[in-house]
Amino acid sequence: MSTLGIYLHIPFCLAKCSYCAFVSKVCDAAVQDSYVAALCGEITAAGGDFSVPVDTVFFGGGTPTVLGASKLAKILQTLRGSFRLTDDAEISIEANPGTVDSASLEQLRQAGFNRLSLGVQSFDDAVLTVIGRIHRAEAATVAFTQARVAGFDNISLDLMYGLPLQTVGGWRETLERAVALAPDHISAYGLKLEEGTPLAEAVAAGRISLPPEEDEEIMYDWLNTYLPAQGFARYEISNYAAVGHECRHNLKYWQYRPYRGFGVAAHSFDGRNRYANTEDVAEYLGRLSTGGSPEDFRETPDGPTTKAEFVFLA
């Protein structure tokens, strides 16, 4: 193992988006404080081996910035005290434009976060409303500008296509507005209706309709024509980057390299074994409070499976 990537899951949001099937929920401050303490405890218990350098860290969710900059800085400081982060480590954090401002972004940058992933999804307010996003298009533009001023020189924008009320023209406008901000990276995902989500239920009941399949194909084709023409090379299924700004952490997953996950629903892979934590926040807190393990799953793929996965990811 030459280097290690670390993923930290923050399972909190101000509101749950209608399409989201990720492990996230709305919780009060007391639960969030307990979670931060448990997460720091899990990190500390697993750390201490400083022989393997950590060159990527990714705070995902949920919406990590719901915790506030001081709590996030505490978690990152705990990580630094338990693992050996390289001087040039890529330290990413996901954020909703509605959960950051100039002050919090400056605090995050000063704490050591050097890559920001803004969950914009669309620059159409009607689309944002129907999918339950808490921000509006102008807030995304403001957050991006504030992040640049705060010193983030590596910013990614998350976008989605195939959304309710979205048209081909609207998707093109979203891409154009995203590129106009001059981000360093763009992630663009096609909507996937996940069973059990409010959006999937609304579509099944006929209350909400999605763009025709032909329109979604046009959106996809335009995405893969327009972004490369603007200098964003497609280096992974849904990710596009300006030269030198590929997400180093995400590449670890595709290159079958080791990573360690902390927090609810976090997955780990040591190069041979893979394991994952419980997806239940209360269960996670309970186990950590009694010194137990949050692990819920572990497997060691056999040789043929390992080879097949390596080929598939490559």
PDB file of C-alpha atoms in Angstrom:
ATOM      1  CA  MET A   1       0.000   0.000   0.000  1.00  0.00           C
ATOM      2  CA  SER A   2       1.776   3.147  -1.201  1.00  0.00           C
ATOM      3  CA  THR A   3      -0.829   5.784  -0.292  1.00  0.00           C
ATOM      4  CA  LEU A   4      -4.285   5.796   1.258  1.00  0.00           C
ATOM      5  CA  GLY A   5      -7.454   7.762   0.574  1.00  0.00           C
ATOM      6  CA  ILE A   6      -9.879   8.563   3.386  1.00  0.00           C
ATOM      7  CA  TYR A   7     -13.622   9.140   3.054  1.00  0.00           C
ATOM      8  CA  LEU A   8     -15.734  10.625   5.845  1.00  0.00           C
ATOM      9  CA  HIS A   9     -19.530  10.444   5.670  1.00  0.00           C
ATOM     10  CA  ILE A  10     -21.590  13.272   7.173  1.00  0.00           C
ATOM     11  CA  PRO A  11     -25.218  12.059   7.019  1.00  0.00           C
ATOM     12  CA  PHE A  12     -27.018  15.343   7.644  1.00  0.00           C
ATOM     13  CA  CYS A  13     -29.041  17.701   5.454  1.00  0.00           C
ATOM     14  CA  LEU A  14     -31.256  20.714   6.087  1.00  0.00           C
ATOM     15  CA  ALA A  15     -33.892  19.025   3.926  1.00  0.00           C
ATOM     16  CA  LYS A  16     -33.987  15.778   1.967  1.00  0.00           C
ATOM     17  CA  CYS A  17     -34.062  16.219  -1.825  1.00  0.00           C
ATOM     18  CA  SER A  18     -36.884  14.323  -3.530  1.00  0.00           C
ATOM     19  CA  TYR A  19     -34.535  12.175  -5.665  1.00  0.00           C
ATOM     20  CA  CYS A  20     -31.993  11.333  -2.972  1.00  0.00           C
ATOM     21  CA  ALA A  21     -31.417   7.756  -1.824  1.00  0.00           C
ATOM     22  CA  PHE A  22     -28.106   8.431  -0.068  1.00  0.00           C
ATOM     23  CA  VAL A  23     -27.768   7.794   3.652  1.00  0.00           C
ATOM     24  CA  SER A  24     -28.727  11.219   4.965  1.00  0.00           C
ATOM     25  CA  LYS A  25     -31.357  12.710   7.239  1.00  0.00           C
ATOM     26  CA  VAL A  26     -32.446  15.852   9.043  1.00  0.00           C
ATOM     27  CA  CYS A  27     -31.219  15.806  12.663  1.00  0.00           C
ATOM     28  CA  ASP A  28     -31.024  18.326  15.475  1.00  0.00           C
ATOM     29  CA  ALA A  29     -27.837  19.877  16.856  1.00  0.00           C
ATOM     30  CA  ALA A  30     -27.588  17.393  19.735  1.00  0.00           C
ATOM     31  CA  VAL A  31     -27.468  14.411  17.373  1.00  0.00           C
ATOM     32  CA  GLN A  32     -24.950  16.206  15.173  1.00  0.00           C
ATOM     33  CA  ASP A  33     -22.700  16.916  18.167  1.00  0.00           C
ATOM     34  CA  SER A  34     -22.896  13.266  19.255  1.00  0.00           C
ATOM     35  CA  TYR A  35     -22.056  12.186  15.731  1.00  0.00           C
ATOM     36  CA  VAL A  36     -18.979  14.419  15.539  1.00  0.00           C
ATOM     37  CA  ALA A  37     -17.731  12.988  18.835  1.00  0.00           C
ATOM     38  CA  ALA A  38     -18.343   9.403  17.676  1.00  0.00           C
ATOM     39  CA  LEU A  39     -16.725  10.028  14.304  1.00  0.00           C
ATOM     40  CA  CYS A  40     -13.629  11.523  15.916  1.00  0.00           C
ATOM     41  CA  GLY A  41     -13.513   8.529  18.242  1.00  0.00           C
ATOM     42  CA  GLU A  42     -13.681   6.098  15.327  1.00  0.00           C
ATOM     43  CA  ILE A  43     -10.883   7.956  13.537  1.00  0.00           C
ATOM     44  CA  THR A  44      -8.671   8.011  16.629  1.00  0.00           C
ATOM     45  CA  ALA A  45      -9.195   4.304  17.349  1.00  0.00           C
ATOM     46  CA  ALA A  46      -8.245   3.354  13.773  1.00  0.00           C
ATOM     47  CA  GLY A  47      -5.261   5.692  13.470  1.00  0.00           C
ATOM     48  CA  GLY A  48      -1.730   5.602  14.768  1.00  0.00           C
ATOM     49  CA  ASP A  49      -0.027   3.931  11.814  1.00  0.00           C
ATOM     50  CA  PHE A  50       1.857   6.828  10.262  1.00  0.00           C
ATOM     51  CA  SER A  51       3.840   4.650   7.860  1.00  0.00           C
ATOM     52  CA  VAL A  52       1.212   4.952   5.090  1.00  0.00           C
ATOM     53  CA  PRO A  53       0.751   8.500   3.784  1.00  0.00           C
ATOM     54  CA  VAL A  54      -2.768   9.785   3.145  1.00  0.00           C
ATOM     55  CA  ASP A  55      -2.880  11.819  -0.050  1.00  0.00           C
ATOM     56  CA  THR A  56      -6.653  12.293  -0.500  1.00  0.00           C
ATOM     57  CA  VAL A  57      -9.462  13.063   1.946  1.00  0.00           C
ATOM     58  CA  PHE A  58     -13.121  13.444   0.982  1.00  0.00           C
ATOM     59  CA  PHE A  59     -15.927  14.727   3.228  1.00  0.00           C
ATOM     60  CA  GLY A  60     -19.178  13.569   1.626  1.00  0.00           C
ATOM     61  CA  GLY A  61     -22.787  13.215   2.593  1.00  0.00           C
ATOM     62  CA  GLY A  62     -25.455  14.264   3.068  1.00  0.00           C
ATOM     63  CA  THR A  63     -24.345  17.843   3.254  1.00  0.00           C
ATOM     64  CA  PRO A  64     -21.153  18.097   5.338  1.00  0.00           C
ATOM     65  CA  THR A  65     -21.394  21.882   5.610  1.00  0.00           C
ATOM     66  CA  VAL A  66     -24.595  21.531   7.659  1.00  0.00           C
ATOM     67  CA  LEU A  67     -22.262  20.861  10.609  1.00  0.00           C
ATOM     68  CA  GLY A  68     -20.621  24.267  10.362  1.00  0.00           C
ATOM     69  CA  ALA A  69     -16.977  25.089   9.757  1.00  0.00           C
ATOM     70  CA  SER A  70     -15.754  24.685  13.349  1.00  0.00           C
ATOM     71  CA  LYS A  71     -17.008  21.104  13.708  1.00  0.00           C
ATOM     72  CA  LEU A  72     -15.617  20.169  10.295  1.00  0.00           C
ATOM     73  CA  ALA A  73     -12.267  21.697  11.256  1.00  0.00           C
ATOM     74  CA  LYS A  74     -12.308  19.594  14.443  1.00  0.00           C
ATOM     75  CA  ILE A  75     -12.853  16.401  12.453  1.00  0.00           C
ATOM     76  CA  LEU A  76     -10.059  17.292  10.039  1.00  0.00           C
ATOM     77  CA  GLN A  77      -7.735  18.099  12.938  1.00  0.00           C
ATOM     78  CA  THR A  78      -8.525  14.724  14.511  1.00  0.00           C
ATOM     79  CA  LEU A  79      -7.683  13.092  11.206  1.00  0.00           C
ATOM     80  CA  ARG A  80      -4.350  14.922  11.050  1.00  0.00           C
ATOM     81  CA  GLY A  81      -3.533  13.698  14.547  1.00  0.00           C
ATOM     82  CA  SER A  82      -4.296  10.082  13.692  1.00  0.00           C
ATOM     83  CA  PHE A  83      -2.956   9.706  10.129  1.00  0.00           C
ATOM     84  CA  ARG A  84      -0.063  11.149   8.142  1.00  0.00           C
ATOM     85  CA  LEU A  85      -1.493  13.524   5.575  1.00  0.00           C
ATOM     86  CA  THR A  86       0.906  14.495   2.807  1.00  0.00           C
ATOM     87  CA  ASP A  87       1.747  18.161   2.307  1.00  0.00           C
ATOM     88  CA  ASP A  88      -0.061  18.147  -1.032  1.00  0.00           C
ATOM     89  CA  ALA A  89      -3.055  16.079   0.093  1.00  0.00           C
ATOM     90  CA  GLU A  90      -6.271  16.789  -1.794  1.00  0.00           C
ATOM     91  CA  ILE A  91      -8.858  17.571   0.901  1.00  0.00           C
ATOM     92  CA  SER A  92     -12.347  17.806  -0.601  1.00  0.00           C
ATOM     93  CA  ILE A  93     -15.646  18.786   0.926  1.00  0.00           C
ATOM     94  CA  GLU A  94     -19.132  18.703  -0.529  1.00  0.00           C
ATOM     95  CA  ALA A  95     -21.351  21.708   0.069  1.00  0.00           C
ATOM     96  CA  ASN A  96     -24.831  22.914  -0.750  1.00  0.00           C
ATOM     97  CA  PRO A  97     -24.771  26.580  -1.844  1.00  0.00           C
ATOM     98  CA  GLY A  98     -27.466  27.254   0.749  1.00  0.00           C
ATOM     99  CA  THR A  99     -25.254  26.137   3.650  1.00  0.00           C
ATOM    100  CA  VAL A 100     -22.150  28.288   3.135  1.00  0.00           C
ATOM    101  CA  ASP A 101     -21.248  31.969   3.189  1.00  0.00           C
ATOM    102  CA  SER A 102     -18.076  34.038   2.990  1.00  0.00           C
ATOM    103  CA  ALA A 103     -17.150  33.511   6.632  1.00  0.00           C
ATOM    104  CA  SER A 104     -17.679  29.732   6.677  1.00  0.00           C
ATOM    105  CA  LEU A 105     -15.821  29.271   3.395  1.00  0.00           C
ATOM    106  CA  GLU A 106     -12.870  31.248   4.723  1.00  0.00           C
ATOM    107  CA  GLN A 107     -12.869  29.108   7.879  1.00  0.00           C
ATOM    108  CA  LEU A 108     -12.933  25.906   5.856  1.00  0.00           C
ATOM    109  CA  ARG A 109     -10.059  27.066   3.676  1.00  0.00           C
ATOM    110  CA  GLN A 110      -8.007  28.105   6.703  1.00  0.00           C
ATOM    111  CA  ALA A 111      -8.687  24.724   8.321  1.00  0.00           C
ATOM    112  CA  GLY A 112      -7.019  23.017   5.356  1.00  0.00           C
ATOM    113  CA  PHE A 113      -9.826  22.115   2.965  1.00  0.00           C
ATOM    114  CA  ASN A 114      -8.505  22.835  -0.524  1.00  0.00           C
ATOM    115  CA  ARG A 115     -11.142  21.395  -2.866  1.00  0.00           C
ATOM    116  CA  LEU A 116     -14.830  22.315  -2.846  1.00  0.00           C
ATOM    117  CA  SER A 117     -17.643  20.419  -4.565  1.00  0.00           C
ATOM    118  CA  LEU A 118     -20.763  22.585  -4.872  1.00  0.00           C
ATOM    119  CA  GLY A 119     -24.066  20.761  -5.363  1.00  0.00           C
ATOM    120  CA  VAL A 120     -25.645  23.101  -7.906  1.00  0.00           C
ATOM    121  CA  GLN A 121     -27.644  20.508  -9.917  1.00  0.00           C
ATOM    122  CA  SER A 122     -29.353  23.142 -12.078  1.00  0.00           C
ATOM    123  CA  PHE A 123     -29.411  26.876 -12.796  1.00  0.00           C
ATOM    124  CA  ASP A 124     -33.184  26.757 -13.319  1.00  0.00           C
ATOM    125  CA  ASP A 125     -35.099  27.786 -10.199  1.00  0.00           C
ATOM    126  CA  ALA A 126     -38.251  25.909 -11.225  1.00  0.00           C
ATOM    127  CA  VAL A 127     -36.259  22.672 -11.558  1.00  0.00           C
ATOM    128  CA  LEU A 128     -34.523  23.261  -8.223  1.00  0.00           C
ATOM    129  CA  THR A 129     -37.872  23.782  -6.535  1.00  0.00           C
ATOM    130  CA  VAL A 130     -39.509  20.642  -7.889  1.00  0.00           C
ATOM    131  CA  ILE A 131     -36.605  18.405  -6.777  1.00  0.00           C
ATOM    132  CA  GLY A 132     -36.534  19.927  -3.289  1.00  0.00           C
ATOM    133  CA  ARG A 133     -33.213  21.777  -3.342  1.00  0.00           C
ATOM    134  CA  ILE A 134     -32.918  24.436  -0.626  1.00  0.00           C
ATOM    135  CA  HIS A 135     -30.946  26.910  -2.773  1.00  0.00           C
ATOM    136  CA  ARG A 136     -31.692  28.895  -5.916  1.00  0.00           C
ATOM    137  CA  ALA A 137     -29.539  29.543  -8.961  1.00  0.00           C
ATOM    138  CA  GLU A 138     -28.287  32.933  -7.814  1.00  0.00           C
ATOM    139  CA  ALA A 139     -27.157  31.442  -4.494  1.00  0.00           C
ATOM    140  CA  ALA A 140     -24.978  28.962  -6.406  1.00  0.00           C
ATOM    141  CA  THR A 141     -23.304  31.788  -8.319  1.00  0.00           C
ATOM    142  CA  VAL A 142     -22.746  33.754  -5.108  1.00  0.00           C
ATOM    143  CA  ALA A 143     -21.334  30.718  -3.267  1.00  0.00           C
ATOM    144  CA  PHE A 144     -18.928  30.007  -6.116  1.00  0.00           C
ATOM    145  CA  THR A 145     -17.665  33.599  -6.135  1.00  0.00           C
ATOM    146  CA  GLN A 146     -17.290  33.616  -2.347  1.00  0.00           C
ATOM    147  CA  ALA A 147     -15.337  30.349  -2.489  1.00  0.00           C
ATOM    148  CA  ARG A 148     -12.876  31.828  -4.966  1.00  0.00           C
ATOM    149  CA  VAL A 149     -12.401  34.881  -2.735  1.00  0.00           C
ATOM    150  CA  ALA A 150     -11.874  32.564   0.247  1.00  0.00           C
ATOM    151  CA  GLY A 151      -8.948  30.941  -1.585  1.00  0.00           C
ATOM    152  CA  PHE A 152     -10.417  27.791  -3.110  1.00  0.00           C
ATOM    153  CA  ASP A 153      -8.557  27.315  -6.381  1.00  0.00           C
ATOM    154  CA  ASN A 154     -10.056  23.883  -7.014  1.00  0.00           C
ATOM    155  CA  ILE A 155     -13.852  23.997  -7.284  1.00  0.00           C
ATOM    156  CA  SER A 156     -16.170  21.409  -8.776  1.00  0.00           C
ATOM    157  CA  LEU A 157     -19.822  21.906  -9.723  1.00  0.00           C
ATOM    158  CA  ASP A 158     -22.300  19.020  -9.498  1.00  0.00           C
ATOM    159  CA  LEU A 159     -25.016  19.084 -12.174  1.00  0.00           C
ATOM    160  CA  MET A 160     -27.894  16.768 -13.117  1.00  0.00           C
ATOM    161  CA  TYR A 161     -29.862  16.143 -16.292  1.00  0.00           C
ATOM    162  CA  GLY A 162     -33.121  14.329 -16.996  1.00  0.00           C
ATOM    163  CA  LEU A 163     -34.815  16.211 -14.139  1.00  0.00           C
ATOM    164  CA  PRO A 164     -38.526  17.118 -13.924  1.00  0.00           C
ATOM    165  CA  LEU A 165     -39.399  20.328 -15.825  1.00  0.00           C
ATOM    166  CA  GLN A 166     -35.965  20.262 -17.472  1.00  0.00           C
ATOM    167  CA  THR A 167     -35.821  20.896 -21.205  1.00  0.00           C
ATOM    168  CA  VAL A 168     -32.987  20.460 -23.676  1.00  0.00           C
ATOM    169  CA  GLY A 169     -32.660  24.230 -23.865  1.00  0.00           C
ATOM    170  CA  GLY A 170     -32.690  24.540 -20.088  1.00  0.00           C
ATOM    171  CA  TRP A 171     -29.943  21.920 -19.761  1.00  0.00           C
ATOM    172  CA  ARG A 172     -27.805  23.754 -22.306  1.00  0.00           C
ATOM    173  CA  GLU A 173     -28.282  26.980 -20.368  1.00  0.00           C
ATOM    174  CA  THR A 174     -27.263  25.246 -17.127  1.00  0.00           C
ATOM    175  CA  LEU A 175     -24.067  23.969 -18.755  1.00  0.00           C
ATOM    176  CA  GLU A 176     -23.306  27.375 -20.233  1.00  0.00           C
ATOM    177  CA  ARG A 177     -23.827  29.141 -16.913  1.00  0.00           C
ATOM    178  CA  ALA A 178     -21.662  26.563 -15.169  1.00  0.00           C
ATOM    179  CA  VAL A 179     -18.820  26.971 -17.654  1.00  0.00           C
ATOM    180  CA  ALA A 180     -19.112  30.773 -17.452  1.00  0.00           C
ATOM    181  CA  LEU A 181     -18.127  30.579 -13.778  1.00  0.00           C
ATOM    182  CA  ALA A 182     -14.840  28.940 -14.829  1.00  0.00           C
ATOM    183  CA  PRO A 183     -14.869  25.984 -12.422  1.00  0.00           C
ATOM    184  CA  ASP A 184     -11.999  23.517 -12.393  1.00  0.00           C
ATOM    185  CA  HIS A 185     -14.167  20.410 -12.514  1.00  0.00           C
ATOM    186  CA  ILE A 186     -17.736  19.475 -13.405  1.00  0.00           C
ATOM    187  CA  SER A 187     -19.626  16.345 -12.394  1.00  0.00           C
ATOM    188  CA  ALA A 188     -22.766  15.708 -14.442  1.00  0.00           C
ATOM    189  CA  TYR A 189     -25.145  12.906 -13.547  1.00  0.00           C
ATOM    190  CA  GLY A 190     -28.221  11.591 -15.285  1.00  0.00           C
ATOM    191  CA  LEU A 191     -31.184  11.258 -12.933  1.00  0.00           C
ATOM    192  CA  LYS A 192     -31.741   7.730 -11.708  1.00  0.00           C
ATOM    193  CA  LEU A 193     -35.091   7.132 -10.051  1.00  0.00           C
ATOM    194  CA  GLU A 194     -34.344   5.295  -6.818  1.00  0.00           C
ATOM    195  CA  GLU A 195     -37.060   3.097  -5.350  1.00  0.00           C
ATOM    196  CA  GLY A 196     -38.629   4.563  -2.246  1.00  0.00           C
ATOM    197  CA  THR A 197     -37.723   8.182  -2.929  1.00  0.00           C
ATOM    198  CA  PRO A 198     -40.500  10.806  -3.059  1.00  0.00           C
ATOM    199  CA  LEU A 199     -39.645  11.609  -6.669  1.00  0.00           C
ATOM    200  CA  ALA A 200     -39.907   7.974  -7.775  1.00  0.00           C
ATOM    201  CA  GLU A 201     -43.279   7.687  -6.058  1.00  0.00           C
ATOM    202  CA  ALA A 202     -44.515  10.928  -7.626  1.00  0.00           C
ATOM    203  CA  VAL A 203     -43.467   9.800 -11.101  1.00  0.00           C
ATOM    204  CA  ALA A 204     -45.096   6.385 -10.604  1.00  0.00           C
ATOM    205  CA  ALA A 205     -48.328   8.067  -9.500  1.00  0.00           C
ATOM    206  CA  GLY A 206     -48.308  10.401 -12.483  1.00  0.00           C
ATOM    207  CA  ARG A 207     -47.991  13.555 -10.390  1.00  0.00           C
ATOM    208  CA  ILE A 208     -44.639  14.465 -11.934  1.00  0.00           C
ATOM    209  CA  SER A 209     -43.300  13.669 -15.392  1.00  0.00           C
ATOM    210  CA  LEU A 210     -39.725  13.411 -16.582  1.00  0.00           C
ATOM    211  CA  PRO A 211     -38.296  14.575 -19.925  1.00  0.00           C
ATOM    212  CA  PRO A 212     -38.836  12.157 -22.823  1.00  0.00           C
ATOM    213  CA  GLU A 213     -36.086   9.597 -23.292  1.00  0.00           C
ATOM    214  CA  GLU A 214     -35.131  11.183 -26.618  1.00  0.00           C
ATOM    215  CA  ASP A 215     -34.603  14.554 -24.888  1.00  0.00           C
ATOM    216  CA  GLU A 216     -32.447  12.961 -22.198  1.00  0.00           C
ATOM    217  CA  GLU A 217     -30.302  11.374 -24.911  1.00  0.00           C
ATOM    218  CA  ILE A 218     -29.892  14.795 -26.537  1.00  0.00           C
ATOM    219  CA  MET A 219     -28.882  16.247 -23.153  1.00  0.00           C
ATOM    220  CA  TYR A 220     -26.302  13.503 -22.733  1.00  0.00           C
ATOM    221  CA  ASP A 221     -24.891  14.011 -26.217  1.00  0.00           C
ATOM    222  CA  TRP A 222     -24.702  17.778 -25.762  1.00  0.00           C
ATOM    223  CA  LEU A 223     -22.922  17.301 -22.440  1.00  0.00           C
ATOM    224  CA  ASN A 224     -20.234  15.189 -24.064  1.00  0.00           C
ATOM    225  CA  THR A 225     -19.827  17.575 -26.974  1.00  0.00           C
ATOM    226  CA  TYR A 226     -19.977  20.902 -25.180  1.00  0.00           C
ATOM    227  CA  LEU A 227     -17.774  20.321 -22.110  1.00  0.00           C
ATOM    228  CA  PRO A 228     -14.746  18.898 -23.990  1.00  0.00           C
ATOM    229  CA  ALA A 229     -15.004  21.813 -26.417  1.00  0.00           C
ATOM    230  CA  GLN A 230     -14.756  24.138 -23.408  1.00  0.00           C
ATOM    231  CA  GLY A 231     -11.612  22.470 -22.084  1.00  0.00           C
ATOM    232  CA  PHE A 232     -13.165  19.931 -19.713  1.00  0.00           C
ATOM    233  CA  ALA A 233     -11.838  16.480 -20.530  1.00  0.00           C
ATOM    234  CA  ARG A 234     -14.008  13.516 -19.650  1.00  0.00           C
ATOM    235  CA  TYR A 235     -11.804  11.321 -17.466  1.00  0.00           C
ATOM    236  CA  GLU A 236     -14.467   9.161 -15.827  1.00  0.00           C
ATOM    237  CA  ILE A 237     -18.108   8.236 -16.506  1.00  0.00           C
ATOM    238  CA  SER A 238     -19.660  11.381 -15.043  1.00  0.00           C
ATOM    239  CA  ASN A 239     -16.661  13.612 -14.388  1.00  0.00           C
ATOM    240  CA  TYR A 240     -15.025  16.296 -16.509  1.00  0.00           C
ATOM    241  CA  ALA A 241     -11.960  18.299 -15.546  1.00  0.00           C
ATOM    242  CA  ALA A 242      -9.729  21.106 -16.690  1.00  0.00           C
ATOM    243  CA  VAL A 243      -6.135  19.954 -17.143  1.00  0.00           C
ATOM    244  CA  GLY A 244      -4.642  18.787 -13.846  1.00  0.00           C
ATOM    245  CA  HIS A 245      -7.883  19.046 -11.866  1.00  0.00           C
ATOM    246  CA  GLU A 246      -9.139  15.470 -11.963  1.00  0.00           C
ATOM    247  CA  CYS A 247     -10.463  14.436  -8.543  1.00  0.00           C
ATOM    248  CA  ARG A 248      -7.608  12.372  -7.175  1.00  0.00           C
ATOM    249  CA  HIS A 249      -9.806  10.792  -4.515  1.00  0.00           C
ATOM    250  CA  ASN A 250     -12.444   9.567  -6.965  1.00  0.00           C
ATOM    251  CA  LEU A 251      -9.723   8.105  -9.151  1.00  0.00           C
ATOM    252  CA  LYS A 252      -8.726   5.799  -6.294  1.00  0.00           C
ATOM    253  CA  TYR A 253     -12.066   3.997  -6.643  1.00  0.00           C
ATOM    254  CA  TRP A 254     -11.601   3.530 -10.377  1.00  0.00           C
ATOM    255  CA  GLN A 255      -7.962   2.519 -10.104  1.00  0.00           C
ATOM    256  CA  TYR A 256      -8.707  -0.147  -7.471  1.00  0.00           C
ATOM    257  CA  ARG A 257      -6.531   1.573  -4.878  1.00  0.00           C
ATOM    258  CA  PRO A 258      -7.039   1.389  -1.081  1.00  0.00           C
ATOM    259  CA  TYR A 259      -9.274   3.768   0.826  1.00  0.00           C
ATOM    260  CA  ARG A 260     -10.601   3.921   4.356  1.00  0.00           C
ATOM    261  CA  GLY A 261     -14.091   5.114   5.247  1.00  0.00           C
ATOM    262  CA  PHE A 262     -15.288   6.590   8.533  1.00  0.00           C
ATOM    263  CA  GLY A 263     -18.818   7.367   9.662  1.00  0.00           C
ATOM    264  CA  VAL A 264     -22.261   5.957   8.935  1.00  0.00           C
ATOM    265  CA  ALA A 265     -22.464   3.898   5.713  1.00  0.00           C
ATOM    266  CA  ALA A 266     -18.787   4.498   4.938  1.00  0.00           C
ATOM    267  CA  HIS A 267     -17.044   1.816   2.881  1.00  0.00           C
ATOM    268  CA  SER A 268     -13.402   0.742   2.980  1.00  0.00           C
ATOM    269  CA  PHE A 269     -11.108  -1.294   0.733  1.00  0.00           C
ATOM    270  CA  ASP A 270      -7.613  -2.351   1.812  1.00  0.00           C
ATOM    271  CA  GLY A 271      -6.585  -3.791  -1.532  1.00  0.00           C
ATOM    272  CA  ARG A 272      -7.985  -7.223  -0.736  1.00  0.00           C
ATOM    273  CA  ASN A 273     -10.914  -6.915   1.670  1.00  0.00           C
ATOM    274  CA  ARG A 274     -13.848  -4.544   1.581  1.00  0.00           C
ATOM    275  CA  TYR A 275     -16.022  -3.620   4.522  1.00  0.00           C
ATOM    276  CA  ALA A 276     -18.710  -1.108   5.445  1.00  0.00           C
ATOM    277  CA  ASN A 277     -20.247   0.548   8.496  1.00  0.00           C
ATOM    278  CA  THR A 278     -23.858   0.403   9.586  1.00  0.00           C
ATOM    279  CA  GLU A 279     -26.228   2.734   7.746  1.00  0.00           C
ATOM    280  CA  ASP A 280     -28.223   3.574  10.882  1.00  0.00           C
ATOM    281  CA  VAL A 281     -27.161   6.732  12.719  1.00  0.00           C
ATOM    282  CA  ALA A 282     -28.569   5.637  16.095  1.00  0.00           C
ATOM    283  CA  GLU A 283     -26.894   2.228  15.763  1.00  0.00           C
ATOM    284  CA  TYR A 284     -23.606   3.890  14.855  1.00  0.00           C
ATOM    285  CA  LEU A 285     -23.743   6.199  17.865  1.00  0.00           C
ATOM    286  CA  GLY A 286     -24.738   3.357  20.190  1.00  0.00           C
ATOM    287  CA  ARG A 287     -21.919   1.073  19.148  1.00  0.00           C
ATOM    288  CA  LEU A 288     -19.245   3.764  19.333  1.00  0.00           C
ATOM    289  CA  SER A 289     -20.463   4.898  22.768  1.00  0.00           C
ATOM    290  CA  THR A 290     -19.788   1.413  24.186  1.00  0.00           C
ATOM    291  CA  GLY A 291     -16.486   0.877  22.408  1.00  0.00           C
ATOM    292  CA  GLY A 292     -17.972  -1.397  19.789  1.00  0.00           C
ATOM    293  CA  SER A 293     -17.289  -1.589  16.079  1.00  0.00           C
ATOM    294  CA  PRO A 294     -19.608   0.184  13.621  1.00  0.00           C
ATOM    295  CA  GLU A 295     -18.785  -2.396  10.952  1.00  0.00           C
ATOM    296  CA  ASP A 296     -21.773  -4.225   9.472  1.00  0.00           C
ATOM    297  CA  PHE A 297     -20.345  -5.919   6.404  1.00  0.00           C
ATOM    298  CA  ARG A 298     -17.076  -7.502   5.291  1.00  0.00           C
ATOM    299  CA  GLU A 299     -16.083  -9.643   2.338  1.00  0.00           C
ATOM    300  CA  THR A 300     -12.967 -10.927   0.617  1.00  0.00           C
ATOM    301  CA  PRO A 301     -13.653 -11.344  -3.108  1.00  0.00           C
ATOM    302  CA  ASP A 302     -12.187 -14.461  -4.700  1.00  0.00           C
ATOM    303  CA  GLY A 303      -9.555 -14.304  -7.440  1.00  0.00           C
ATOM    304  CA  PRO A 304     -11.877 -14.318 -10.474  1.00  0.00           C
ATOM    305  CA  THR A 305     -14.116 -11.657  -8.912  1.00  0.00           C
ATOM    306  CA  THR A 306     -11.133  -9.457  -8.117  1.00  0.00           C
ATOM    307  CA  LYS A 307      -9.857  -9.717 -11.691  1.00  0.00           C
ATOM    308  CA  ALA A 308     -13.306  -8.982 -13.124  1.00  0.00           C
ATOM    309  CA  GLU A 309     -13.715  -5.912 -10.916  1.00  0.00           C
ATOM    310  CA  PHE A 310     -10.278  -4.628 -11.852  1.00  0.00           C
ATOM    311  CA  VAL A 311     -11.068  -4.931 -15.556  1.00  0.00           C
ATOM    312  CA  PHE A 312     -14.501  -3.369 -15.135  1.00  0.00           C
ATOM    313  CA  LEU A 313     -13.164  -0.370 -13.190  1.00  0.00           C
ATOM    314  CA  ALA A 314     -10.303   0.145 -15.619  1.00  0.00           C
TER     315      ALA A 314
END
